[in-house]
Short mmCIF file of C-alpha atoms and ligand atoms in Angstrom, two decimals:
data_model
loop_
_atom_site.label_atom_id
_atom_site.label_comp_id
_atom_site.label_asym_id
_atom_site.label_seq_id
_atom_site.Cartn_x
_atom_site.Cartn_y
_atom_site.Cartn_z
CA UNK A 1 9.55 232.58 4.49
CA UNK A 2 7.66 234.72 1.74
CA UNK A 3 6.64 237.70 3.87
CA UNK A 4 3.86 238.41 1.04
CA UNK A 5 1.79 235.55 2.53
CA UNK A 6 1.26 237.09 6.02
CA UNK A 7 -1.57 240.09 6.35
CA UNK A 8 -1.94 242.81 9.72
CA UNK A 9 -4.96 241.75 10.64
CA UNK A 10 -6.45 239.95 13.76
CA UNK A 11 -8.78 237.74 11.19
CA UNK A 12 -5.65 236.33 9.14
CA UNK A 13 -3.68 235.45 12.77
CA UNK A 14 -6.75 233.57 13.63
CA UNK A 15 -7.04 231.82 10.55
CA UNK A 16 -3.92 230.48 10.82
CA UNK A 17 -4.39 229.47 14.24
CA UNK A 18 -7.54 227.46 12.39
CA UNK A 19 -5.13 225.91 9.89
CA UNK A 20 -2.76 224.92 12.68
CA UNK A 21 -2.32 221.24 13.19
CA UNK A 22 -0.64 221.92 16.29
CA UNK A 23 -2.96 224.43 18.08
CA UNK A 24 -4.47 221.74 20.28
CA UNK A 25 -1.00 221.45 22.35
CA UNK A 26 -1.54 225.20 23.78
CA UNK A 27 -4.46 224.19 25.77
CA UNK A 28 -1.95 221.42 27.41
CA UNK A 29 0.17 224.25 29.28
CA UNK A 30 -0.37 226.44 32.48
CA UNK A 31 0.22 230.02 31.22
CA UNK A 32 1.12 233.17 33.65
CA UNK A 33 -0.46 235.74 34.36
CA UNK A 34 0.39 239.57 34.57
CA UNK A 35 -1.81 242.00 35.94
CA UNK A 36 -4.52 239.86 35.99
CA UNK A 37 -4.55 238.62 32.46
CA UNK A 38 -3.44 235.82 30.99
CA UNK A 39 -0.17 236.63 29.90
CA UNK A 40 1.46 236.51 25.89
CA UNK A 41 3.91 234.35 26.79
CA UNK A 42 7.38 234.48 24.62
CA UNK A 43 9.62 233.52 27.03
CA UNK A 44 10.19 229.94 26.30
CA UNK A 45 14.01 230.46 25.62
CA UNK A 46 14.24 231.19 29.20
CA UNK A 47 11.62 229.09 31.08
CA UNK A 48 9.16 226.50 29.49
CA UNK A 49 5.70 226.68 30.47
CA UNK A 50 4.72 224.00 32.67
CA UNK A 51 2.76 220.84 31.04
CA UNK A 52 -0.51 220.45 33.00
CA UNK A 53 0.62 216.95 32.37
CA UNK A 54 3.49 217.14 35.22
CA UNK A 55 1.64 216.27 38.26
CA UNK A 56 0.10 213.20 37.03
CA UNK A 57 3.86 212.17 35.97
CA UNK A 58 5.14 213.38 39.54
CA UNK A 59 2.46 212.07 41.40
CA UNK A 60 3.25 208.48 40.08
CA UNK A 61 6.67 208.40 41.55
CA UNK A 62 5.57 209.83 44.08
CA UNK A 63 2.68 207.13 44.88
CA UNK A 64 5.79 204.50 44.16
CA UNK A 65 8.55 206.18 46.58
CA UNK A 66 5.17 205.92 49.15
CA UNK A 67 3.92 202.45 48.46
CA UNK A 68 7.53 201.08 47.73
CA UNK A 69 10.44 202.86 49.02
CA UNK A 70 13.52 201.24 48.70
CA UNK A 71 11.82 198.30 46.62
CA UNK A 72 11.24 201.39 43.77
CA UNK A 73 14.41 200.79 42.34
CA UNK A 74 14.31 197.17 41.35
CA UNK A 75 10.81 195.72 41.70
CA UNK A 76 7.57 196.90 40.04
CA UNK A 77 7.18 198.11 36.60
CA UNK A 78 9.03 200.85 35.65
CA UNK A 79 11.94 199.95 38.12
CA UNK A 80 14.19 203.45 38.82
CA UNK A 81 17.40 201.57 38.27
CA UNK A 82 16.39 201.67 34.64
CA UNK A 83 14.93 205.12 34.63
CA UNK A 84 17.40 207.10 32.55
CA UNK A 85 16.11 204.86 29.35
CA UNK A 86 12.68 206.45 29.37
CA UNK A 87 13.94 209.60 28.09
CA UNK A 88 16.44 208.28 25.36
CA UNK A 89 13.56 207.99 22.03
CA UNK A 90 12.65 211.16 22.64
CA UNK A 91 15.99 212.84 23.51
CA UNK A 92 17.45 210.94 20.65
CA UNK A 93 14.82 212.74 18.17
CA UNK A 94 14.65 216.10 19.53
CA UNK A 95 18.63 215.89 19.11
CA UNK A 96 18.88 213.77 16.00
CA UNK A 97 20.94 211.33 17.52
CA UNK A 98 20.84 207.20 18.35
CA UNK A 99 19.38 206.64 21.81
CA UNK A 100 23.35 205.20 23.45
CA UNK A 101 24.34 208.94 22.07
CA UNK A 102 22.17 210.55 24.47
CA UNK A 103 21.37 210.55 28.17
CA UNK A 104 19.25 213.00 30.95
CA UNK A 105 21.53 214.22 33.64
CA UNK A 106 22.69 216.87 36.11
CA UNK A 107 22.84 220.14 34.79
CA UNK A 108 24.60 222.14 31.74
CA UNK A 109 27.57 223.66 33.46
CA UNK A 110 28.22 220.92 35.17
CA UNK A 111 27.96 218.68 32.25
CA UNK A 112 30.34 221.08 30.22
CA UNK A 113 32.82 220.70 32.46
CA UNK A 114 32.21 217.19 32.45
CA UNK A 115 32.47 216.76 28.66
CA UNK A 116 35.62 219.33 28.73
CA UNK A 117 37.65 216.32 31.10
CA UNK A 118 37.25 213.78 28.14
CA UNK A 119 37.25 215.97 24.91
CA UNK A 120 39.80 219.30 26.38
CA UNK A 121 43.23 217.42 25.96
CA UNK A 122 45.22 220.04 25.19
CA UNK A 123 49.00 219.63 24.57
CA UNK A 124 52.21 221.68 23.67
CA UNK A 125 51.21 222.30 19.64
CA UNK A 126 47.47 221.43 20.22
CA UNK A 127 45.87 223.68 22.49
CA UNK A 128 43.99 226.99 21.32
CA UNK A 129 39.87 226.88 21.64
CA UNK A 130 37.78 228.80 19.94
CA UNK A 131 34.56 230.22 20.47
CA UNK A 132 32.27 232.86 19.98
CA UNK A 133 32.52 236.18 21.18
CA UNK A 134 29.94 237.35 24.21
CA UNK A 135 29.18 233.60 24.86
CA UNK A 136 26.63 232.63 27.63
CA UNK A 137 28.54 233.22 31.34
CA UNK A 138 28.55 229.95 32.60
CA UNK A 139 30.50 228.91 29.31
CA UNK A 140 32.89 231.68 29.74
CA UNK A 141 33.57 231.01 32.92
CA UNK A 142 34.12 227.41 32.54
CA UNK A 143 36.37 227.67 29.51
CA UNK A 144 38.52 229.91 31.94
CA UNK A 145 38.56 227.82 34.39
CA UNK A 146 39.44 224.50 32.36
CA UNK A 147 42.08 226.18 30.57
CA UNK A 148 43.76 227.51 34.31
CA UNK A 149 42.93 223.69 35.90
CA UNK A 150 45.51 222.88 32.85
CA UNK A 151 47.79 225.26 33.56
CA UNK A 152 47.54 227.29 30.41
CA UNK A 153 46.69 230.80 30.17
CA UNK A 154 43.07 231.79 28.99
CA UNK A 155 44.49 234.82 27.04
CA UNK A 156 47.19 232.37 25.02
CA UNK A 157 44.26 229.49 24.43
CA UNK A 158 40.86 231.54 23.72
CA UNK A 159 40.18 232.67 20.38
CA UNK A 160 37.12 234.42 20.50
CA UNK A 161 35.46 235.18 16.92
CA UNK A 162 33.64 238.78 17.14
CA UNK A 163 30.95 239.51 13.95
CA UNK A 164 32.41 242.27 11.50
CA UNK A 165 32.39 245.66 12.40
CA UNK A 166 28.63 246.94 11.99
CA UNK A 167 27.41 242.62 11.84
CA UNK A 168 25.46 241.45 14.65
CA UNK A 169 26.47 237.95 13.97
CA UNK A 170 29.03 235.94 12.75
CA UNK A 171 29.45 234.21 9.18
CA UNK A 172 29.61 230.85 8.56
CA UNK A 173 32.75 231.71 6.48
CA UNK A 174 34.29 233.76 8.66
CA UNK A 175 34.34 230.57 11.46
CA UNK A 176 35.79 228.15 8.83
CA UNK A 177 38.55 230.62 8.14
CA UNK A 178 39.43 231.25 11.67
CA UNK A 179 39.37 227.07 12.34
CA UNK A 180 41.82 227.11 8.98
CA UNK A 181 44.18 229.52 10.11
CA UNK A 182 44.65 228.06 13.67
CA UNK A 183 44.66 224.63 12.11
CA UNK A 184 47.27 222.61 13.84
CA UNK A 185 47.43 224.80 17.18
CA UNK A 186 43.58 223.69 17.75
CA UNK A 187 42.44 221.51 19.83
CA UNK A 188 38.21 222.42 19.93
CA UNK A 189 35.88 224.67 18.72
CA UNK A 190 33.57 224.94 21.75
CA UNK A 191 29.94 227.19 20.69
CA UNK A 192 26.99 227.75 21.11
CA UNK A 193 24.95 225.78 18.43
CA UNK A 194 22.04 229.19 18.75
CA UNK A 195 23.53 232.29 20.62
CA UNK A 196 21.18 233.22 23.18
CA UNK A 197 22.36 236.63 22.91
CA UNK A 198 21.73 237.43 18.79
CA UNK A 199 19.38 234.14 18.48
CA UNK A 200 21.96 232.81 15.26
CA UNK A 201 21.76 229.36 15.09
CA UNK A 202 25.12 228.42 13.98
CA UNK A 203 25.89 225.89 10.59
CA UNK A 204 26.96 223.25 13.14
CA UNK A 205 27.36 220.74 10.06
CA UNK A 206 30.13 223.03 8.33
CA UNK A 207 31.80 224.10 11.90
CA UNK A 208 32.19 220.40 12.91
CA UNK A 209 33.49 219.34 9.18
CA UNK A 210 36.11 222.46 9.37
CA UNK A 211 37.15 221.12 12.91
CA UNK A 212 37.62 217.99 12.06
CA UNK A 213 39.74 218.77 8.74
CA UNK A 214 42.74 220.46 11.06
CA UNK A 215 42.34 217.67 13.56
CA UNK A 216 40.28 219.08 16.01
CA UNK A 217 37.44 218.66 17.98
CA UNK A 218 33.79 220.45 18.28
CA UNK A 219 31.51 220.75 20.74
CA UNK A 220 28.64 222.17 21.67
CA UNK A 221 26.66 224.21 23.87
CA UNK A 222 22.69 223.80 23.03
CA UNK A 223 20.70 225.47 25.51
CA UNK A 224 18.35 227.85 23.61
CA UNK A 225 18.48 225.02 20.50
CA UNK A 226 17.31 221.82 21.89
CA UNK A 227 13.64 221.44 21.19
CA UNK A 228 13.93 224.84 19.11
CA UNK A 229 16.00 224.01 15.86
CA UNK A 230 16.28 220.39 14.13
CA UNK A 231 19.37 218.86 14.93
CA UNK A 232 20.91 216.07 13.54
CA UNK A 233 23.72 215.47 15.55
CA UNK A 234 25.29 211.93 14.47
CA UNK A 235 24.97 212.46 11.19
CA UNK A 236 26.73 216.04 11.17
CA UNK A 237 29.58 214.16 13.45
CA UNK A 238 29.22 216.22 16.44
CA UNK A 239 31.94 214.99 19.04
CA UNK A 240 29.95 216.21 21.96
CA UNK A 241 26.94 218.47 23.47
CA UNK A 242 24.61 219.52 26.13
CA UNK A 243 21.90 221.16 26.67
CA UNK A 244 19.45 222.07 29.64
CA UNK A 245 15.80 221.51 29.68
CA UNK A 246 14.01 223.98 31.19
CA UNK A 247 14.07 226.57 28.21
CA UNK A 248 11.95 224.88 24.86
CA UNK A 249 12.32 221.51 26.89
CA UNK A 250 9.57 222.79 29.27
CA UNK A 251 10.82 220.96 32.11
CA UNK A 252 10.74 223.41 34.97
CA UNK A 253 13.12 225.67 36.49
CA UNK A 254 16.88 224.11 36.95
CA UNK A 255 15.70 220.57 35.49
CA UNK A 256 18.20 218.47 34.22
CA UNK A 257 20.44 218.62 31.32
CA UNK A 258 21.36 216.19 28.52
CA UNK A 259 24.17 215.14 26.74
CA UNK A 260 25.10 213.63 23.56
CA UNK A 261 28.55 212.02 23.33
CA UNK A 262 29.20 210.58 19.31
CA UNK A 263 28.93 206.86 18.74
CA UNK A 264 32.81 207.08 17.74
CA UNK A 265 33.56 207.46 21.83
CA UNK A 266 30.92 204.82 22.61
CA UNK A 267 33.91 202.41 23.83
CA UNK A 268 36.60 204.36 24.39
CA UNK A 269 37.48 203.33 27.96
CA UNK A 270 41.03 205.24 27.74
CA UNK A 271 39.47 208.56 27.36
CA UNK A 272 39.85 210.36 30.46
CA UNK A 273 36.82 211.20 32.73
CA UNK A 274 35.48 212.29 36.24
CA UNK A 275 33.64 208.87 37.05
CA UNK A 276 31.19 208.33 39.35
CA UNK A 277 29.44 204.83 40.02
CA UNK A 278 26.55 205.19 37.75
CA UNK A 279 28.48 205.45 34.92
CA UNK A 280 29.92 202.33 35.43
CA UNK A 281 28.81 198.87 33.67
CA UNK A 282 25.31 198.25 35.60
CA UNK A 283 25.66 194.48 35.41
CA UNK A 284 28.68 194.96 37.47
CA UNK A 285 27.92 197.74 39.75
CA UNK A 286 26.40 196.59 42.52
CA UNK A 287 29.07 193.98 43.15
CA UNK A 288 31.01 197.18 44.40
CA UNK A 289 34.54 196.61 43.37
CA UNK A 290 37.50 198.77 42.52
CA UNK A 291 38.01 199.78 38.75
CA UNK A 292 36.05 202.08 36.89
CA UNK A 293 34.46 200.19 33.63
CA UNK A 294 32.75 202.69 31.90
CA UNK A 295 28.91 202.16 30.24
CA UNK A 296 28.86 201.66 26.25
CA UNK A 297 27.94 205.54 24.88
CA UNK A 298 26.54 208.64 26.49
CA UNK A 299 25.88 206.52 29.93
CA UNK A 300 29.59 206.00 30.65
CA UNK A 301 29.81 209.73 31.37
CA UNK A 302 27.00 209.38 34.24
CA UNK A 303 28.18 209.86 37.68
CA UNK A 304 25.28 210.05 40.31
CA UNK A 305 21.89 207.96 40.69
CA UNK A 306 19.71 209.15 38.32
CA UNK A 307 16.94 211.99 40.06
CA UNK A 308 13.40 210.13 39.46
CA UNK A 309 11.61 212.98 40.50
CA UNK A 310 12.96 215.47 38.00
CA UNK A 311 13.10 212.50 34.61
CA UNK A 312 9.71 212.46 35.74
CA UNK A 313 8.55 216.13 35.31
CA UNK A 314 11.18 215.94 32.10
CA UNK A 315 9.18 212.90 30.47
CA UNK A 316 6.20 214.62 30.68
CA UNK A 317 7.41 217.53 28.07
CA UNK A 318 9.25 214.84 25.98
CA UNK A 319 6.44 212.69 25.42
CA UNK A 320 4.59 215.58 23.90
CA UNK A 321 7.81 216.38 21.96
CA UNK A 322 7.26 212.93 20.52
CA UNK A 323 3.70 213.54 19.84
CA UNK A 324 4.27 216.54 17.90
CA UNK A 325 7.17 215.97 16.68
CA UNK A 326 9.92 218.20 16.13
CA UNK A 327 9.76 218.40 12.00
CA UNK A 328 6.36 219.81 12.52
CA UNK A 329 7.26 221.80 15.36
CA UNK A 330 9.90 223.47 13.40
CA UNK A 331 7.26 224.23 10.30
CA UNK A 332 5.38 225.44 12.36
CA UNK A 333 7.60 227.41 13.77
CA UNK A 334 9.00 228.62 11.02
CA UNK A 335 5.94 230.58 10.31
CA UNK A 336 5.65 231.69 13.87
CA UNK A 337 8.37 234.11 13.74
CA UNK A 338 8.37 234.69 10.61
CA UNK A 339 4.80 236.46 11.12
CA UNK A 340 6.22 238.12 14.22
CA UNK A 341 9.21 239.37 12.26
CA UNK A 342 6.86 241.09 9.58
CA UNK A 343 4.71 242.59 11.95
CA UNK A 344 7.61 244.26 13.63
CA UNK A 345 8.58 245.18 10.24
CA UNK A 346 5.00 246.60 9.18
CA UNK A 347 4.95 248.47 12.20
CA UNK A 348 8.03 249.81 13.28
CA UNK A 349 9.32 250.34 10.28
CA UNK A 350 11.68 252.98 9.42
CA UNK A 351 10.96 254.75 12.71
CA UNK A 352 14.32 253.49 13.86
CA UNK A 353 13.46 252.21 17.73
CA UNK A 354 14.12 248.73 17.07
CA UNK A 355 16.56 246.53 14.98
CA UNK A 356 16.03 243.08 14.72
CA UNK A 357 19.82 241.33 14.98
CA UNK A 358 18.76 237.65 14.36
CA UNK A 359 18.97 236.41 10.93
CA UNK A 360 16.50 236.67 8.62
CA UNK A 361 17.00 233.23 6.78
CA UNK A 362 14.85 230.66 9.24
CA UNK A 363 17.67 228.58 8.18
CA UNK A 364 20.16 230.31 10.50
CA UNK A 365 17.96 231.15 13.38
CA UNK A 366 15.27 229.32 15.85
CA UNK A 367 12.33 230.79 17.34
CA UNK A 368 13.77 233.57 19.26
CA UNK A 369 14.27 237.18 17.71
CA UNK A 370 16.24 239.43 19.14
CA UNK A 371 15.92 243.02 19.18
CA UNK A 372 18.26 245.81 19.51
CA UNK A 373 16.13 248.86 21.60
CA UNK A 374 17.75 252.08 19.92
CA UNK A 375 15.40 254.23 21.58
CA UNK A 376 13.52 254.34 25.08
CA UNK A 377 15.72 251.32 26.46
CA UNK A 378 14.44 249.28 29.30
CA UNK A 379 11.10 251.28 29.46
CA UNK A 380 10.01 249.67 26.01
CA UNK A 381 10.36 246.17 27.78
CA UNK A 382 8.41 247.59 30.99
CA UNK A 383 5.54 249.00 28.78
CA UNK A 384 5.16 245.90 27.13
CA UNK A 385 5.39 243.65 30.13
CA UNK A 386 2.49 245.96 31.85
CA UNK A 387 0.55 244.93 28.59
CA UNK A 388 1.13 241.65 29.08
CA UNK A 389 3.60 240.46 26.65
CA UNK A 390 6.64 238.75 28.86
CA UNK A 391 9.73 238.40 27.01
CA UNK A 392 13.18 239.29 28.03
CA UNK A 393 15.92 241.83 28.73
CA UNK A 394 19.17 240.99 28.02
CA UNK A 395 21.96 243.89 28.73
CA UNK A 396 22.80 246.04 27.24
CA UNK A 397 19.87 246.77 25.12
CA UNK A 398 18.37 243.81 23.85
CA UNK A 399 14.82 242.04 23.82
CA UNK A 400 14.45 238.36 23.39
CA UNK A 401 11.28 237.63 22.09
CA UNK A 402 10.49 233.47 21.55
CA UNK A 403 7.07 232.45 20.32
CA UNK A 404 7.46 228.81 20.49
CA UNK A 405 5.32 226.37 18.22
CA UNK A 406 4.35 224.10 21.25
CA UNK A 407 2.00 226.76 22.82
CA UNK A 408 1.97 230.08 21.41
CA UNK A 409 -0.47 230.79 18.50
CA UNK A 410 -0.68 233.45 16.07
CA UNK A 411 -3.27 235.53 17.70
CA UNK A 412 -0.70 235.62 20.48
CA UNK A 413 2.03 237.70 17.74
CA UNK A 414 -0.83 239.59 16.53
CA UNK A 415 -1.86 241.07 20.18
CA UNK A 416 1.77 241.33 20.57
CA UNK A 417 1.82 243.90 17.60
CA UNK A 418 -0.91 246.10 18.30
CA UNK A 419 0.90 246.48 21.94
CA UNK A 420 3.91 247.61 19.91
CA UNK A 421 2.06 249.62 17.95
CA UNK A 422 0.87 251.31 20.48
CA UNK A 423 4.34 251.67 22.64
CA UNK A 424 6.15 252.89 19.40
CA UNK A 425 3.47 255.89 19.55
CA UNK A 426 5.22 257.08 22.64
CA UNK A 427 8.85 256.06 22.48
CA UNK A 428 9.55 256.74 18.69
C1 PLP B 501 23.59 229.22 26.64
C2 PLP B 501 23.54 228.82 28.06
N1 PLP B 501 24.52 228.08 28.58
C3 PLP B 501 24.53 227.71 29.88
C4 PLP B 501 23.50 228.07 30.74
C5 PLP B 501 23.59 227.66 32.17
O1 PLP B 501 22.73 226.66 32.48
P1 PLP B 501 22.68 225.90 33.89
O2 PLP B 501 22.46 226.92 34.95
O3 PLP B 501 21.49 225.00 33.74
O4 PLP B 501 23.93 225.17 34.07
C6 PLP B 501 22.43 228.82 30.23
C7 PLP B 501 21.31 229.22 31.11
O5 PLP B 501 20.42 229.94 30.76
C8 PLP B 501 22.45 229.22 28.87
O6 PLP B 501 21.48 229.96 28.35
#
């Protein structure tokens, strides 16, 4: 992004906001409040706001769960046997994937560990994982976990990749090295595809290709990039993913996940799994029979009834996904940060209180920037979320800060600034 084109100046962030062909999608959202004011929301890589769209989409089901109970799930248009379709088109996009690749259910950890039953097979020469450094809990914890349910010993499987010394992220080349030189003793690279911590959005294309050219696997954990970054999943050969939608997905707190699962496992029946009924073939499933025949793609790794009530509140965010779409969400986007990133910049300058770790190329990074407090800690955040501005803290000292294209404008980064501007006064 050519930093020259953006100006300080509350006329030129509502002139783009004029110029915005997306603007008209803010007024579509519920937004907070803090102390009384409507809040500057960049918190969308933690919580979505909520589409004022979502009752009318819950109150349908609702009217059919009233008018036909049991009948709901067979009779009457949109049947809820079928219900898991509905969200495939725009899953598929938002993913860049074909609709059997993808489908809505349960939630991320769960799913990992799902996905780690059919894709984890380690053996005696093929076993080591790698993954980045200070990844997300729940994926720490369930690598650890996987690797003990195999009987293998986290320390002897994990290779964790760390930036270099004074980096706050890692390089592309550094990865492909570290995939080389385990080579035959690896089994899957299993990251983040955007590190919630840094905000780098990781060259899945070049991580996948270097997996697959020692014979391994990759996989990937896409919380804080579905909806954020374009993805193009099939075509960069991605084995497998998830991702929850509750962060740019705007699909309320602890809504379900999604998973992609490569065309190349679409009928692979010998692959091991945890099965469940739902995932078995649906033209055969009701007849209730032993032997687990698994659904062609993504569906064969279903387990439970799908949850009508929460695909509803989800299709209600993805069918303004598909309105928008996610190309222009991205441009958009783009710009976005990029004006928050030279506002920091033109304010903060060399006074040395913050550092902004994310990447600078839009190319490697999503919405999100994350900064690195070196002065006044946890009292910067407080100040600013007294003014109004809710981001987030992550320890030790970091701010996340997400303007998101779907709702945030550029008048909202400029009022962030001169709240900045004003907190740097007293912590610098
Ligand atoms: C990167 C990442 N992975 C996993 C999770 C866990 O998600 P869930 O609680 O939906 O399983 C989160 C939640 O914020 C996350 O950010």
């Amino acid at each position: 992004m050519n930093q020259s084109l953006f100006q300080f100046s509350e006329s030129f962030a509502r002139e783009m906001d004029a110029k915005d062909s997306l603007a008209h999608f803010r007024s579509r959202f519920y937004f907070p409040k803090v102390n009384g004011k409507k809040a500057i929301y960049f918190c969308g890589n933690s919580l979505g706001l909520q589409p004022k769209s979502v009752k009318d989409y819950l109150e349908k089901e609702l009217n059919n769960w009233a008018d036909r109970a049991v009948d709901g799930h067979f009779h009457g248009e949109d049947a809820w046997y079928h219900v898991r379709k509905k969200s495939k088109p725009a899953l598929a996009h938002i993913v860049g994937a074909q609709e059997h690749e993808v489908v809505a259910m349960n939630n991320l950890s769960v799913n990992l560990h799902l996905l780690m039953v059919s894709f984890y097979r380690p053996t005696k020469e093929r076993y080591k994982i790698i993954v980045e450094a200070g990844a997300f809990p729940s994926d720490q914890y369930m690598l650890e976990t996987q690797i003990k349910f195999h009987g293998l010993d986290p320390k002897e499987v994990l290779v964790e990749l760390s930036p270099r010394t004074g980096e706050f992220t890692l390089r592309t080349e550094d990865i492909v090295a570290e995939i080389e030189k385990h080579g035959d003793s690896l089994a899957l690279v299993n990251m983040a595809g955007l590190q919630y911590y840094s905000g780098q959005l990781f060259d899945i294309k070049a991580i996948v290709a270097a997996a697959h050219s020692v014979g391994a696997l990759a996989g990937f954990d896409l919380a804080h990039a579905a909806g954020n970054a374009v993805l193009k999943l099939h075509e960069w050969n991605v084995d497998f993913a998830t991702w929850c939608s509750y962060k740019y997905l705007n699909s309320g707190p602890g809504n379900v996940s999604g998973i992609f699962v490569h065309e190349r496992f679409a009928e692979r029946p010998d692959l091991p799994r945890f099965a469940g009924w739902w995932g078995h073939d649906e033209g055969e499933r009701f007849k209730m029979e032993k032997g687990f025949v698994p659904m062609y793609g993504a569906d064969g790794w279903q387990l439970a009834n799908s949850n009508v009530l929460a695909l509803a509140v989800h299709q209600a965010s993805l069918d303004i996904f598909a309105e928008a779409g996610m190309e222009n969400l991205r441009a958009k986007s783009e710009k976005l940060t990029g004006y928050l990133e030279f506002l920091i910049h033109e304010i903060s300058g060399e006074s040395g209180v913050l550092e902004i770790i994310t990447p600078k190329s839009p190319a490697e990074r999503g919405c999100q920037l994350s900064l690195f407090i070196h002065c006044g800690g946890k009292e910067v955040f407080d100040e600013w979320y007294n003014q109004g501005v809710v981001g987030d803290w992550r320890n030790p000292n970091v701010i996340r800060l997400a303007p998101t294209p779907l709702y945030n404008s550029f008048l909202d980064v400029f009022r962030f600034a001169k709240i900045l501007e004003q907190s740097l006064k007293k912590f610098a």
